[in-house]
Short mmCIF file of C-alpha atoms and ligand atoms in Angstrom, two decimals:
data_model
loop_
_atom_site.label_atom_id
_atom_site.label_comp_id
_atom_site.label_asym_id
_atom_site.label_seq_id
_atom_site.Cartn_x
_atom_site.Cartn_y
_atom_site.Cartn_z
CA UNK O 1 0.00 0.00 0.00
CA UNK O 2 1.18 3.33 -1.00
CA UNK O 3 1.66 6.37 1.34
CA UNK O 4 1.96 9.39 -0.06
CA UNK O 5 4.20 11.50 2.51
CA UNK O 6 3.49 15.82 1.97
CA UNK O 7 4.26 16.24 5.08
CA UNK O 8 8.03 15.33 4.69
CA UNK O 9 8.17 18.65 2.29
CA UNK O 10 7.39 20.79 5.47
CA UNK O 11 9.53 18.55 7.90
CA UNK O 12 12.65 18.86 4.82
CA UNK O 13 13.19 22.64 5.07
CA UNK O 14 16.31 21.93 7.07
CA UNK O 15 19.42 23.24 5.20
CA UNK O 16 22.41 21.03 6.18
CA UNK O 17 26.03 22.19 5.27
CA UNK O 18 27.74 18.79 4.84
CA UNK O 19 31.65 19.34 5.37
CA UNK O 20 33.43 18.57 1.84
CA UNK O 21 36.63 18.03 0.86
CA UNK O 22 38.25 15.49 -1.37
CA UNK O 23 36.79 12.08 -2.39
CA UNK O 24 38.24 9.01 -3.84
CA UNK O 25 37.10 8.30 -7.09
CA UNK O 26 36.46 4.26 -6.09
CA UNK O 27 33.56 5.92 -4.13
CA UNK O 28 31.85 8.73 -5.32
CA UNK O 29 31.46 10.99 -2.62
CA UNK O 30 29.22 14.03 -2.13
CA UNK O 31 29.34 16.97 0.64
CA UNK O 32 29.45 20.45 0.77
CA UNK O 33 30.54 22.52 -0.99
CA UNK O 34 32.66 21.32 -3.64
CA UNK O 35 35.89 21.01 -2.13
CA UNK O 36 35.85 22.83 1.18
CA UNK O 37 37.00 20.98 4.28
CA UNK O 38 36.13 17.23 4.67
CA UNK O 39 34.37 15.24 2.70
CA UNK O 40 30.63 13.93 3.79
CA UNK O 41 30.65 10.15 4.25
CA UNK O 42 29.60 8.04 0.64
CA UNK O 43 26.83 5.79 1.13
CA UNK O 44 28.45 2.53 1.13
CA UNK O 45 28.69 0.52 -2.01
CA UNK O 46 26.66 -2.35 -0.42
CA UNK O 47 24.14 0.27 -0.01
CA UNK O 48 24.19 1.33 -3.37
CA UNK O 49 23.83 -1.99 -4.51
CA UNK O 50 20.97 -3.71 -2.18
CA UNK O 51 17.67 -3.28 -2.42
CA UNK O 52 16.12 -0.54 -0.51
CA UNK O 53 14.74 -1.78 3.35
CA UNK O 54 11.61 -0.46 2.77
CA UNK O 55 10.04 -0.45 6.10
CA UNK O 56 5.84 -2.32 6.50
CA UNK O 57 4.52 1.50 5.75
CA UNK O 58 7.04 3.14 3.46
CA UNK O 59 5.47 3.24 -0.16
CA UNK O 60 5.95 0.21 -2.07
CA UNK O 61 4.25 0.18 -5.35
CA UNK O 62 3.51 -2.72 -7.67
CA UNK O 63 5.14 -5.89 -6.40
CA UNK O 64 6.40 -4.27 -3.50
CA UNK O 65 9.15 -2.03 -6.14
CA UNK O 66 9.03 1.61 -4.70
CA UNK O 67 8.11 3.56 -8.00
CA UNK O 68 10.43 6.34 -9.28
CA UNK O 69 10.40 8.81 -11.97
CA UNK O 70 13.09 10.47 -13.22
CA UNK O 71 12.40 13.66 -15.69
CA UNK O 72 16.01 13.63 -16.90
CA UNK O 73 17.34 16.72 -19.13
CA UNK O 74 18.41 14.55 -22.06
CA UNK O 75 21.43 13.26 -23.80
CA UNK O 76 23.22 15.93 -24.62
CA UNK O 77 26.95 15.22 -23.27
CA UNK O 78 29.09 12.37 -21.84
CA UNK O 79 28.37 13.58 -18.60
CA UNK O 80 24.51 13.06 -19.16
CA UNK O 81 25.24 9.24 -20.18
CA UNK O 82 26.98 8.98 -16.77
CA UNK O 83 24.14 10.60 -15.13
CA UNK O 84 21.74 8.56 -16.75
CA UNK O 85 23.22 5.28 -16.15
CA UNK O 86 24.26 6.35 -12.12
CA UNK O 87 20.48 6.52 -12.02
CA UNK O 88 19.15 2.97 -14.26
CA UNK O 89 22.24 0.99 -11.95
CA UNK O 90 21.19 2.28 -8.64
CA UNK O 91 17.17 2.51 -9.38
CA UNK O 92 16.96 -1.13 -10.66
CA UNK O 93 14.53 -3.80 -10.93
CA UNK O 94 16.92 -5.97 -8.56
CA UNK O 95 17.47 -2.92 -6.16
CA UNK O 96 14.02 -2.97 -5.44
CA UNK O 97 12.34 0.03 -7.97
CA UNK O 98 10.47 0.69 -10.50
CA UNK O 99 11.89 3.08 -12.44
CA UNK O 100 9.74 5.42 -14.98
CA UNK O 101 13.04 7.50 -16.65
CA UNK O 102 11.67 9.94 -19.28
CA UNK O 103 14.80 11.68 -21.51
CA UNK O 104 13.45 15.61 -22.00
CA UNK O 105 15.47 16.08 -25.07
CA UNK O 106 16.68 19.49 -23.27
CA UNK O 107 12.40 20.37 -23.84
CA UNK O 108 11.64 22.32 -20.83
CA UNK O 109 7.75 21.92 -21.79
CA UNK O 110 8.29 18.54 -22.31
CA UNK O 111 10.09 17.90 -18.66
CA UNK O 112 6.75 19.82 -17.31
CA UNK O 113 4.82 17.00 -18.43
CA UNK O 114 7.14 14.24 -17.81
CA UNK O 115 6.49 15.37 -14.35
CA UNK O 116 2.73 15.59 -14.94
CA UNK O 117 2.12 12.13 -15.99
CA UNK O 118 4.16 10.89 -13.10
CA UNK O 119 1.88 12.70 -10.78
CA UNK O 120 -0.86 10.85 -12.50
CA UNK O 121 1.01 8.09 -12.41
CA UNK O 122 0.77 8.20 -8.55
CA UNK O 123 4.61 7.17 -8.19
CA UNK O 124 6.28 7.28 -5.39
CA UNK O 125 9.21 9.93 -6.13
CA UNK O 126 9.75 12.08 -8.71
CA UNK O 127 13.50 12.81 -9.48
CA UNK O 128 14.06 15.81 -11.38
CA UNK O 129 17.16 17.21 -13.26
CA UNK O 130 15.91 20.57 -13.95
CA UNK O 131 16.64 21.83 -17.91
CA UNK O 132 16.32 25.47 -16.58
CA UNK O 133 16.07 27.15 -13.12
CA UNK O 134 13.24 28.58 -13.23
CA UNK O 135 9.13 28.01 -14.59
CA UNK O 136 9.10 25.55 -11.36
CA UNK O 137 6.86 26.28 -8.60
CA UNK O 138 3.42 25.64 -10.20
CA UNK O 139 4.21 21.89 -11.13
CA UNK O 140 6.09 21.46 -7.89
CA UNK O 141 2.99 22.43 -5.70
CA UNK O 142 1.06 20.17 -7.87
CA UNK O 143 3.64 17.40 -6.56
CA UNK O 144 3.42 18.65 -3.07
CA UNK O 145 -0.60 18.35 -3.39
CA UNK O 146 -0.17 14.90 -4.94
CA UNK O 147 1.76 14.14 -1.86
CA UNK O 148 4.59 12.76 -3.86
CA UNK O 149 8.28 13.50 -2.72
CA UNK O 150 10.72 15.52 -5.22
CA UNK O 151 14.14 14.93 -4.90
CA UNK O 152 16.01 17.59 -7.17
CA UNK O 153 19.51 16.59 -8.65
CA UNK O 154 22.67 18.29 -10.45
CA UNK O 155 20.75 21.92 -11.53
CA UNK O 156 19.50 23.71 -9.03
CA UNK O 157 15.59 25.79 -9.27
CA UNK O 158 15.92 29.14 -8.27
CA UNK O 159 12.00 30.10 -8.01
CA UNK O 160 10.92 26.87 -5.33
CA UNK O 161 11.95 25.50 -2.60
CA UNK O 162 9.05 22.65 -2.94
CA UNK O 163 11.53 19.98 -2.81
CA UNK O 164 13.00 16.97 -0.36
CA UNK O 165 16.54 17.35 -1.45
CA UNK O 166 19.10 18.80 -3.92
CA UNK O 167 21.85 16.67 -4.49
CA UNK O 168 24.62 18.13 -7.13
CA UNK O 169 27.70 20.47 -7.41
CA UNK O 170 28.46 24.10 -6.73
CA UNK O 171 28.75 25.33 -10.62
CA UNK O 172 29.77 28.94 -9.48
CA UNK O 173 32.40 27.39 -7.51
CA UNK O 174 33.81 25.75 -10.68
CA UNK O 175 34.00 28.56 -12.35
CA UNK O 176 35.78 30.25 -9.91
CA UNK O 177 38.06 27.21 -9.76
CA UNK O 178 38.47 27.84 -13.50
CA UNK O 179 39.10 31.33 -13.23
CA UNK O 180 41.64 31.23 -10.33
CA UNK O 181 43.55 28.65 -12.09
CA UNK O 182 43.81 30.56 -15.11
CA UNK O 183 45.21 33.37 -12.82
CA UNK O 184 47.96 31.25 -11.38
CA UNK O 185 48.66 29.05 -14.57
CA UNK O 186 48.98 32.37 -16.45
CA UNK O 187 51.45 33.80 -13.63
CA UNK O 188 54.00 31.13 -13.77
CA UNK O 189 53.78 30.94 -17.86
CA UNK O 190 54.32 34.82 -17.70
CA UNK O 191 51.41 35.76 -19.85
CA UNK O 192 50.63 39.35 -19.43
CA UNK O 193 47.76 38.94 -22.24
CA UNK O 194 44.31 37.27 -21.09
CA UNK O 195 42.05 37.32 -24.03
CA UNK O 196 39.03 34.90 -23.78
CA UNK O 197 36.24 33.23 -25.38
CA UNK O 198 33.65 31.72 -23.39
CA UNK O 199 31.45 28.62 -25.05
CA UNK O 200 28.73 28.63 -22.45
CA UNK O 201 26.28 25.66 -21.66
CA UNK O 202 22.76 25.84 -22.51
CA UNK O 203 20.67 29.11 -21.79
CA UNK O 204 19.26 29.14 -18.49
CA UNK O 205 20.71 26.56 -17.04
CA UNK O 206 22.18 26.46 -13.40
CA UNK O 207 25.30 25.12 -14.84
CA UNK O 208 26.06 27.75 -17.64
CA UNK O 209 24.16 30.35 -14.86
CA UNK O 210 27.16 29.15 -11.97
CA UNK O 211 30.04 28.99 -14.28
CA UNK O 212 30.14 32.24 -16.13
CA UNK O 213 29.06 34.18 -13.06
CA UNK O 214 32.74 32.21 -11.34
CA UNK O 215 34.75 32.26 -14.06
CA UNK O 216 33.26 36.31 -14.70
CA UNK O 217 34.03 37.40 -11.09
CA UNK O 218 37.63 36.61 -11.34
CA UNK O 219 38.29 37.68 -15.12
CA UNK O 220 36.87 41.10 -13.92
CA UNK O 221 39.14 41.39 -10.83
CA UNK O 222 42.17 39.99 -12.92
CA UNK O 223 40.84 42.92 -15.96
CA UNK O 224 41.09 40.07 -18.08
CA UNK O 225 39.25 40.55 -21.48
CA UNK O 226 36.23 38.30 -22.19
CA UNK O 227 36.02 39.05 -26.24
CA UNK O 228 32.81 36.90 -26.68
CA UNK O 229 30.45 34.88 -24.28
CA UNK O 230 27.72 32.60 -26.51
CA UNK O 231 26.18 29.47 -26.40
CA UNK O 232 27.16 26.07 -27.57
CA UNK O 233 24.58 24.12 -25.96
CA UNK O 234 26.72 21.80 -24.13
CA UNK O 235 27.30 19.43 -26.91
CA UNK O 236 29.83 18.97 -29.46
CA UNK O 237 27.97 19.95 -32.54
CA UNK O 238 27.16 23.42 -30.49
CA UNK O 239 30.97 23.87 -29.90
CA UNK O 240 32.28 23.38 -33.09
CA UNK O 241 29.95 25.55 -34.62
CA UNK O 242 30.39 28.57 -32.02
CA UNK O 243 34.63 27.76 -31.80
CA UNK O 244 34.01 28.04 -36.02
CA UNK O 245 32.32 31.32 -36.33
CA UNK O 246 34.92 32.29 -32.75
CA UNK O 247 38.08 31.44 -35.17
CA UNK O 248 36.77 33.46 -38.06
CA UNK O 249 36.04 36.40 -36.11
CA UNK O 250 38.23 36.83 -33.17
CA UNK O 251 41.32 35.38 -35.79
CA UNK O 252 44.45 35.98 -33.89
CA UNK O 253 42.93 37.70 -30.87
CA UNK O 254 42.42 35.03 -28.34
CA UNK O 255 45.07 32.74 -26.29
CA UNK O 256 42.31 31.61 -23.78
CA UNK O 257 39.20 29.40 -25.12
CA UNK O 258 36.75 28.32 -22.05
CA UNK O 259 34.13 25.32 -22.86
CA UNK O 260 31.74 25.03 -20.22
CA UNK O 261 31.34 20.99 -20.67
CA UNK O 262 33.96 18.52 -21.68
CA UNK O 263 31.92 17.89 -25.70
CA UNK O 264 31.53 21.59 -26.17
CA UNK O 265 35.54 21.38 -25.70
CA UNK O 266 36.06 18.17 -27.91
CA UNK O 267 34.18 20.63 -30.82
CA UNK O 268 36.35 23.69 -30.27
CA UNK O 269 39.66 21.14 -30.89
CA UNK O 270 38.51 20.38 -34.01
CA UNK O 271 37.11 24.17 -35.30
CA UNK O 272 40.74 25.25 -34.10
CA UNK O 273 42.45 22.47 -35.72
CA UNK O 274 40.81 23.12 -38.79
CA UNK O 275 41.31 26.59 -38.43
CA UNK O 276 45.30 26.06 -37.67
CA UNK O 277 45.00 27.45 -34.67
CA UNK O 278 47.07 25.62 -31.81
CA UNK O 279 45.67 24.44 -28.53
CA UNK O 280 46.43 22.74 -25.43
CA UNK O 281 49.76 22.82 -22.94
CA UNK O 282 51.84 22.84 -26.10
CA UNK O 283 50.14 25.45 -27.90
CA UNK O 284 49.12 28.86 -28.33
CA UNK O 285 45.51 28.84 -26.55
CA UNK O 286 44.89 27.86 -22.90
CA UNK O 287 41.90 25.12 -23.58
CA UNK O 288 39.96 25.02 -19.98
CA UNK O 289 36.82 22.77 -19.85
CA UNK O 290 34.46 21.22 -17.27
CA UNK O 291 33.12 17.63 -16.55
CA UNK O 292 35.99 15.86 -16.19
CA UNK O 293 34.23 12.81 -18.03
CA UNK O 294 37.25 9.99 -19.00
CA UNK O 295 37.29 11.37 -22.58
CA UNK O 296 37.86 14.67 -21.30
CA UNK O 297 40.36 13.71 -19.14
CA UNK O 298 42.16 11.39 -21.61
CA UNK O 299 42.72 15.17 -23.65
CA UNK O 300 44.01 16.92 -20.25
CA UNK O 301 46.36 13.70 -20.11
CA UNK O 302 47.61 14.41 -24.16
CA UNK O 303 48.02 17.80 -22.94
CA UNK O 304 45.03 19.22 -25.27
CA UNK O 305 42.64 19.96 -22.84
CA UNK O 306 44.86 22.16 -20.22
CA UNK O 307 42.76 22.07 -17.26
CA UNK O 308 39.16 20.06 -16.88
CA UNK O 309 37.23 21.17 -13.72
CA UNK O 310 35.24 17.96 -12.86
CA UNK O 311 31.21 17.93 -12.11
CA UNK O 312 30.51 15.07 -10.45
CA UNK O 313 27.04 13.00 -12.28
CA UNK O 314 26.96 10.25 -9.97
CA UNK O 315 24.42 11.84 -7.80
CA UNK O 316 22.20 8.44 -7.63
CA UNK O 317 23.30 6.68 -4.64
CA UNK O 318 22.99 9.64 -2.65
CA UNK O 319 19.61 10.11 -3.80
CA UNK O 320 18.96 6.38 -2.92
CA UNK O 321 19.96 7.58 0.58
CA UNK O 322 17.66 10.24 0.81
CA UNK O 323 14.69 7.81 -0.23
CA UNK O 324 16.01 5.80 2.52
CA UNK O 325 15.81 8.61 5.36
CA UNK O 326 12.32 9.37 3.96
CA UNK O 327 11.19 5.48 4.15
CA UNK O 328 12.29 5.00 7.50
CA UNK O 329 10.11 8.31 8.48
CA UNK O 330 13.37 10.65 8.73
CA UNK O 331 14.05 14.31 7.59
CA UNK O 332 17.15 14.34 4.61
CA UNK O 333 19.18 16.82 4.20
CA UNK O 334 17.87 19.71 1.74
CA UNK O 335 21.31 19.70 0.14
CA UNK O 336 24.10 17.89 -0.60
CA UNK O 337 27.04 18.80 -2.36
CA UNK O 338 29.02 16.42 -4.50
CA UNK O 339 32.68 16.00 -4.60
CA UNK O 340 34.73 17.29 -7.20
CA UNK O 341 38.49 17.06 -8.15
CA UNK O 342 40.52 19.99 -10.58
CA UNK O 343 42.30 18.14 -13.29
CA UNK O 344 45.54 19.43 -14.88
CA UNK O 345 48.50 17.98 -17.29
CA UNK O 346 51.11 20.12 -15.80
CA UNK O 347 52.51 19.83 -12.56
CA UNK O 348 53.71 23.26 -12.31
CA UNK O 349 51.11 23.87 -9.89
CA UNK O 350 49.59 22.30 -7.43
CA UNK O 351 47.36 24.10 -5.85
CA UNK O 352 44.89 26.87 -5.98
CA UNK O 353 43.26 29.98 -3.50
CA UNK O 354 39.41 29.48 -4.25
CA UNK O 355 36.94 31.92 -1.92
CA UNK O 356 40.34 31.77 0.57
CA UNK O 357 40.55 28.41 0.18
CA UNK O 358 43.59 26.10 -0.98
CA UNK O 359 42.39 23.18 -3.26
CA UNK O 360 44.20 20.73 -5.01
CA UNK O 361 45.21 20.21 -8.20
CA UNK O 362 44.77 16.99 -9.55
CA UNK O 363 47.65 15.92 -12.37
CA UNK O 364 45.87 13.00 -14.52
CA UNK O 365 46.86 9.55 -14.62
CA UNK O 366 46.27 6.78 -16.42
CA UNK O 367 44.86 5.19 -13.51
CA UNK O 368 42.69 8.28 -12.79
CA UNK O 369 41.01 7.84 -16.39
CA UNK O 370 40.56 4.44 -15.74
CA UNK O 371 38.66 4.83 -12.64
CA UNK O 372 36.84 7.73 -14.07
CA UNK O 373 32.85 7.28 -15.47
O1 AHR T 401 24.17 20.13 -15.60
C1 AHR T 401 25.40 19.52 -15.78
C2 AHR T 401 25.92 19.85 -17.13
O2 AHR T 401 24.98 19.41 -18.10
C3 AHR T 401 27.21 19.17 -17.51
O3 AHR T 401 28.32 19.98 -17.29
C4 AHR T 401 27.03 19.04 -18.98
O4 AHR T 401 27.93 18.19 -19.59
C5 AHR T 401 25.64 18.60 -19.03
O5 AHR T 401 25.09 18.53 -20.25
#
């Protein structure tokens, strides 16, 4: 028999700092936020792999699965696929769920009623990865009526708070990680010169939002110049296209190219490379990118991606862990933070100041790419 729980909304408006720091990438690890102090514990594996204990009154739809669905944004990036499949492994048939996963195709309207028909649905949980941070509250009240838990993960909603939990990563950080690197990494290189080009994530995202407001803060205090800011839609298709029209108009101008996800960056390589222009630790542009996704990292390791700032996508077993706390009648944390690791090729460096605090620099390994998703 389901119950349908609307009082946990009320009882979830606790905001917990978790202490964060540095996981191991055997375990993913969340906490908050990204990088400060130590890291919050990571559910055990076991945990992660057992069925959930649902408890005689916890909601337990059709043969006794506890029902899930998951309005994802799409399939736009590497780090999606990892998201996606952290989600299908941990929300399985054998783990004890029923999972209804519904790819938005980066449709905003169509993640609206993803969520609709899973209120009708009369699931358990919704998960939601929201496309854009706003548009929200409507739809999540009609969850809250519904009496159905929403568990938010990776992009944040700016316009409700009508949710159990966020779990994700602190974009603005990373761009300030990105930015502060730059600052350092163009100290002990001697470049005088900053001239950038930004190829932002998609529009209205809390990812693309986070980053270029980081990355913006320090190129202002730095007086870097920011020549051109547009979006390539965090894929590769998007980069290539924006690097293209970039190397045609900014021609000469530019020795700093920042791709806001690790496939916008594999599309820049090849609109510069076409374009002659020369990238990477060897060459004449500073290529800085985020994800950290093993393809990404395996061009940090060639030395043609110079830094990658990593966001974390395997959010799912600490989402299993908040459906746990709610099961077992307890109140989850309304955020957690996941852990994320700064990955250079260099190791001229090896660490950086971000909002007065020293974090690591990561050089890549083979091993590292190995154990990467
Ligand atoms: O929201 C997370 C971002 O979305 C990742 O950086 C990007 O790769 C994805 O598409």
């Amino acid at each position: 028999m389901k119950r349908k729980i609307a009082s946990i909304l009320i009882c979830a408006a606790m905001v917990a700092t978790m202490i964060a720091g540095c996981g191991s990438k055997e375990e993913p690890a969340a906490s908050a936020p990204a990088q400060s102090e130590e890291p919050a514990e990571a559910p055990a594996e076991s945990e992660a792999e057992e069925p959930a204990e649902a408890p005689a009154e916890a909601p337990a739809g059709d043969g006794g699965l506890v029902t899930i669905g998951f309005a994802q944004v799409g399939h736009e990036s590497d780090w999606r696929t990892a998201s996606t499949k952290s989600c299908q492994d941990v929300f399985s048939e054998a783990n004890g769920y029923d999972l209804q996963f519904v790819d938005c195709d980066n449709d905003s309207a169509e993640q609206l009623n993803a969520v609709r028909n899973f209120i009708e649905q009369d699931v358990d949980y919704i998960i939601i990865d929201p496309i854009v941070s706003t548009g929200w509250d409507t739809v999540l009240t009609e969850c809250e009526d519904a009496g159905i838990p929403v568990i938010i993960i990776d992009r944040t909603i700016d316009d409700s708070d009508k949710y159990v939990s966020w779990v994700g990563s602190n974009f603005k950080t990373e761009g300030l990680a990105a930015g502060e690197w730059l600052k350092a990494y163009t100290e002990a290189k001697n470049i005088s010169e900053v001239n950038v080009l930004v190829i932002e994530g998609s529009t209205g995202a809390s990812a693309t939002i986070g980053r270029t407001e980081g990355f913006k803060e320090i190129a202002d205090r730095e007086g870097w110049t920011i020549l051109d800011s547009q979006s390539g839609d965090f894929t590769q298709e998007g980069g290539q296209k924006v690097m293209e029209s970039y190397c045609k108009s900014y021609e000469g101008k530019f020795n700093v190219v920042v791709c806001q996800n690790d496939n916008e960056a594999f599309g820049a390589m090849d609109a510069m490379k076409a374009a002659g222009v020369s990238y990477g630790v060897n060459g004449d542009v500073i290529l800085i990118s985020f994800d950290a996704c093993t393809a990404g990292l395996e061009f940090v390791m060639s030395g043609d991606i110079t830094a990658d700032f990593e966001c974390n996508p395997l959010a799912a077993p600490f989402v299993e862990e908040v459906i746990k706390t709610l099961q077992s009648g307890g109140t989850p944390e309304k955020e957690v933070y996941m852990v994320e690791h700064w990955y250079v090729n260099e190791d001229i460096l090896s660490s950086i100041e971000v909002n007065g605090e020293t974090q690591e620099l990561t050089v890549v390994t083979q091993e590292i790419i190995d154990a990467q998703y």
